[in-house]
Coordinates of C-alpha atoms and ligand atoms in Angstrom, one line a residue:
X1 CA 11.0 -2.3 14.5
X2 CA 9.3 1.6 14.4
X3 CA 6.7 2.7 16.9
X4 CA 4.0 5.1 17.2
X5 CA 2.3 5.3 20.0
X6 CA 1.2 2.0 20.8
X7 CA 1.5 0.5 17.0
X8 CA 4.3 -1.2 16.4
X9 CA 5.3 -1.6 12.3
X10 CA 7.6 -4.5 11.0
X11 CA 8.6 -5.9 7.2
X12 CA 6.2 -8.2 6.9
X13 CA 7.2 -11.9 4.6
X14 CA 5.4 -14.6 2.5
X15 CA 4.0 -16.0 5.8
X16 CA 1.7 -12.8 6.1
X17 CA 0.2 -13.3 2.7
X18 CA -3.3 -14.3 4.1
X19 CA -3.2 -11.1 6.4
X20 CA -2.6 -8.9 3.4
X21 CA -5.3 -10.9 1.3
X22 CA -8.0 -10.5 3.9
X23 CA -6.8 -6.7 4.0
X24 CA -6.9 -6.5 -0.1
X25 CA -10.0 -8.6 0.3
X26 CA -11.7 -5.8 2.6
X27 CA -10.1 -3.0 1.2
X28 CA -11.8 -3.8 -2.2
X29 CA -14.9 -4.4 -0.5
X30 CA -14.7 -0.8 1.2
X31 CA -13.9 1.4 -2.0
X32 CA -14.6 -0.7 -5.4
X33 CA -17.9 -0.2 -7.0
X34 CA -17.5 -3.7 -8.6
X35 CA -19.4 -6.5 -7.7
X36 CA -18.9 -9.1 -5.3
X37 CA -18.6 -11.7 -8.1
X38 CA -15.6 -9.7 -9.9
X39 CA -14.1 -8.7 -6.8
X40 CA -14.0 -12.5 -5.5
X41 CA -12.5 -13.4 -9.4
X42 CA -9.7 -11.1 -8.6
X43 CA -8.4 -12.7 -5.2
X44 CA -6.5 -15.8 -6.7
X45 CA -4.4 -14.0 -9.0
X46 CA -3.9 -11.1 -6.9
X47 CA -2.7 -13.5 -4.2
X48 CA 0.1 -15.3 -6.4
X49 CA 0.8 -11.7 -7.7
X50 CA 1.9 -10.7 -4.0
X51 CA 3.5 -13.7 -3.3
X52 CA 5.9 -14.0 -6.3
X53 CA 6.6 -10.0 -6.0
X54 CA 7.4 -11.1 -2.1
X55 CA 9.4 -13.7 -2.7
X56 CA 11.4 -12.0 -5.5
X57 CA 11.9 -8.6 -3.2
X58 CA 10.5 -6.6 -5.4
X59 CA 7.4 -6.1 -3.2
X60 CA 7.6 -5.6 1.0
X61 CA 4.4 -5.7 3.1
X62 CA 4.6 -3.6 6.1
X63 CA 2.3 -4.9 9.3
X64 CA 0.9 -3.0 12.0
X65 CA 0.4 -4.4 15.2
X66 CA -1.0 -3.5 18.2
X67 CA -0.4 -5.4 21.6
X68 CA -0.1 -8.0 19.1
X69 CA -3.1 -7.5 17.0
X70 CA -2.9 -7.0 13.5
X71 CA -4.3 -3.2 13.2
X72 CA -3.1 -2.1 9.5
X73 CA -0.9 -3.4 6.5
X74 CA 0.5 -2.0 3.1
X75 CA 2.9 -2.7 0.7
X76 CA 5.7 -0.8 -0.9
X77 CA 6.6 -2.1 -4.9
X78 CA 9.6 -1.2 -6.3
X79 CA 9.4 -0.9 -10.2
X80 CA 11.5 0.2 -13.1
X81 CA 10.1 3.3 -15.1
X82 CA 11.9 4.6 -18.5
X83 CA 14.8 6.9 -18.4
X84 CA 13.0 10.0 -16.7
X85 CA 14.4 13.3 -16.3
X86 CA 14.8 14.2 -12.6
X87 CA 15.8 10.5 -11.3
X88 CA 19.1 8.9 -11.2
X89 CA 17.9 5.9 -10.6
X90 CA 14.8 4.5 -13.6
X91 CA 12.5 3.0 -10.7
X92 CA 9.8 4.1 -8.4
X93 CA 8.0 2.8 -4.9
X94 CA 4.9 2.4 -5.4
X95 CA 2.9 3.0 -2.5
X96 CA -0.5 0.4 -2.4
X97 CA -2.9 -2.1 -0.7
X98 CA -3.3 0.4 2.6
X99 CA -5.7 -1.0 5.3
X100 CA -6.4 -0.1 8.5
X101 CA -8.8 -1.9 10.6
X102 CA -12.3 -0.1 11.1
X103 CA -11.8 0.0 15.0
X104 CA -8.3 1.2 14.5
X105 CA -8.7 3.9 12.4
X106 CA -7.5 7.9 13.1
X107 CA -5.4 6.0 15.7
X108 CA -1.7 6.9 13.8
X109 CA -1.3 2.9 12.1
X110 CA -1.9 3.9 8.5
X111 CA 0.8 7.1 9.0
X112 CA 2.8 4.6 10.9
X113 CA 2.9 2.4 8.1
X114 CA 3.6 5.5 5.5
X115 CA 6.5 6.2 7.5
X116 CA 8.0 3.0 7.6
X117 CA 7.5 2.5 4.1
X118 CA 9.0 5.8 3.0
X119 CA 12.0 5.1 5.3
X120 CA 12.4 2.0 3.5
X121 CA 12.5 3.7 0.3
X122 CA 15.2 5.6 1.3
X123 CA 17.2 3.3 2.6
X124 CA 17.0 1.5 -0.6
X125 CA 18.6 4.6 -2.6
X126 CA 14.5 5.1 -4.5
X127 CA 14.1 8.4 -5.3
X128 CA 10.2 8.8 -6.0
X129 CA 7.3 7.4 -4.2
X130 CA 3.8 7.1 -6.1
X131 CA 0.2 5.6 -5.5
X132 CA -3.5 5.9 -6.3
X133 CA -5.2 7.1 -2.9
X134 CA -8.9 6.2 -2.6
X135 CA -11.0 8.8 -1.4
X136 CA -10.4 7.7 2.3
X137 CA -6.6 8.2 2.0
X138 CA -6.2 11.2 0.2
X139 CA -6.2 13.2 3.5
X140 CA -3.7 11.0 5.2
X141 CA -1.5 11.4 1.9
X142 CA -1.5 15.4 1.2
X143 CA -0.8 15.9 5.1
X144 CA 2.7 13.6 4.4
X145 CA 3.2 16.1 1.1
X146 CA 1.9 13.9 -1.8
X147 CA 0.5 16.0 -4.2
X148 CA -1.3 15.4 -7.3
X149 CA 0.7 14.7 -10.7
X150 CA -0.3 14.5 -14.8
X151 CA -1.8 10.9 -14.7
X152 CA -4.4 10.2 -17.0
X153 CA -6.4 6.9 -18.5
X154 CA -8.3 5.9 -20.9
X155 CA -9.9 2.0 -20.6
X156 CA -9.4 0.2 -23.9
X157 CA -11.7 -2.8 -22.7
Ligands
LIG201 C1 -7.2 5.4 4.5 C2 -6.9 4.6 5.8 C3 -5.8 3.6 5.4 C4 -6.3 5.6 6.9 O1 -5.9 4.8 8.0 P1 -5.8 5.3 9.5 O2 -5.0 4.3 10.2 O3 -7.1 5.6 10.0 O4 -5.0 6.7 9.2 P2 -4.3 7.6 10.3 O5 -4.9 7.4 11.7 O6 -2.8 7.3 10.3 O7 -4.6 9.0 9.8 C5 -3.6 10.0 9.6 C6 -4.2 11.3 9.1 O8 -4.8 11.0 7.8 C7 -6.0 11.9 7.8 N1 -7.2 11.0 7.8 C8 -7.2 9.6 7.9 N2 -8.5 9.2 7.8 C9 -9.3 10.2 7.6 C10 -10.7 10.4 7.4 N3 -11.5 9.4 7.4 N4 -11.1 11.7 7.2 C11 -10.3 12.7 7.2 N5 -9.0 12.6 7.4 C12 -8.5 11.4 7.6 C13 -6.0 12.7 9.1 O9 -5.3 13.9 8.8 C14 -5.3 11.8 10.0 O10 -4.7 12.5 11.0 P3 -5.5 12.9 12.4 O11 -6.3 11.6 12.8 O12 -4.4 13.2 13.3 O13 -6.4 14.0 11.9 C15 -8.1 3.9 6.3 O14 -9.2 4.8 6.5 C16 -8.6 2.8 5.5 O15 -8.1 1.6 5.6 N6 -9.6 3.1 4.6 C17 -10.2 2.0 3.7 C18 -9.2 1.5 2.7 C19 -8.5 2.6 1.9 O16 -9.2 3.6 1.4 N7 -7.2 2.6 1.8 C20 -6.4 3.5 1.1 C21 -6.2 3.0 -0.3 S1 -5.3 4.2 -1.2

């Protein structure tokens, strides 16, 4: 278990999936500019998307708590990337599905859970963390020394 200040972080399991679904659920809510309708489509498979990358290890939720009330959650997924040159190891943590609870927010439980995560990370041997910040977590990300990279998209759809 990790504290900061009165947050306490832990590994979260399969038995927190409906935490992190409200939290995916809200989080959507907060930054998509879909609808309602396509953001409600999305819930089902997102939740046995989690739960299989759960129970197979490849992803871990992190939940913060404080005095025993969930605050905060986000997951860490560990996935392979090709042969890349600057990593002995082909596979990356990527860094998603950050939520902090309105009333608990610029109290520490997001950095909290960033720190817990990118311990994790390291203890596992991963070499490179990545994510897509919203334009809520960007601050909380550059002060922890992410930095922008070469990423770019086009939709095909
Ligand atoms: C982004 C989010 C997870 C941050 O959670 P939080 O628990 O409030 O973050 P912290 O309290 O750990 O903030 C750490 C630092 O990040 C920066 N920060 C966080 N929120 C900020 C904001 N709204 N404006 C400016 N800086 C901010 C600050 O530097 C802050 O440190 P400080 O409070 O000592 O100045 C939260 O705002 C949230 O859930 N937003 C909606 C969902 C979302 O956008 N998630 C991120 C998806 S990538």
């Amino acid at each position: 278990m990790m504290e900061s200040f009165a947050v306490c972080v832990t590994r979260g399991t399969v038995n927190d999936i409906d935490v992190l679904m409200q939290h995916r659920l809200k989080l959507w809510s907060e930054v998509s500019a879909r609808s309602a309708d396509e953001i409600m489509a999305r819930i089902p498979p997102y939740r046995e998307w989690l739960s299989a990358g759960i129970e197979k290890g490849c992803v871990t939720p992190f939940i913060a708590k404080s005095e025993g009330t969930v605050a905060g959650s986000g997951c860490v997924w560990i996935r392979d990337v090709e042969p890349k040159l600057g990593l002995n190891r082909f596979e990356e943590g990527y860094l998603m599905a950050m939520y902090t609870e309105q009333h608990f927010r610029r109290q520490g439980v997001a950095s909290a859970i960033l720190q817990a995560a990118i311990a994790y990370l390291r203890e596992r041997g991963v070499e490179r963390m990545t994510l897509h910040s919203s334009e809520f977590g960007r601050p909380l990300y550059e002060k922890f020394g992410f930095g922008d990279t070469t990423e770019m998209r086009l939709n095909l759809k």
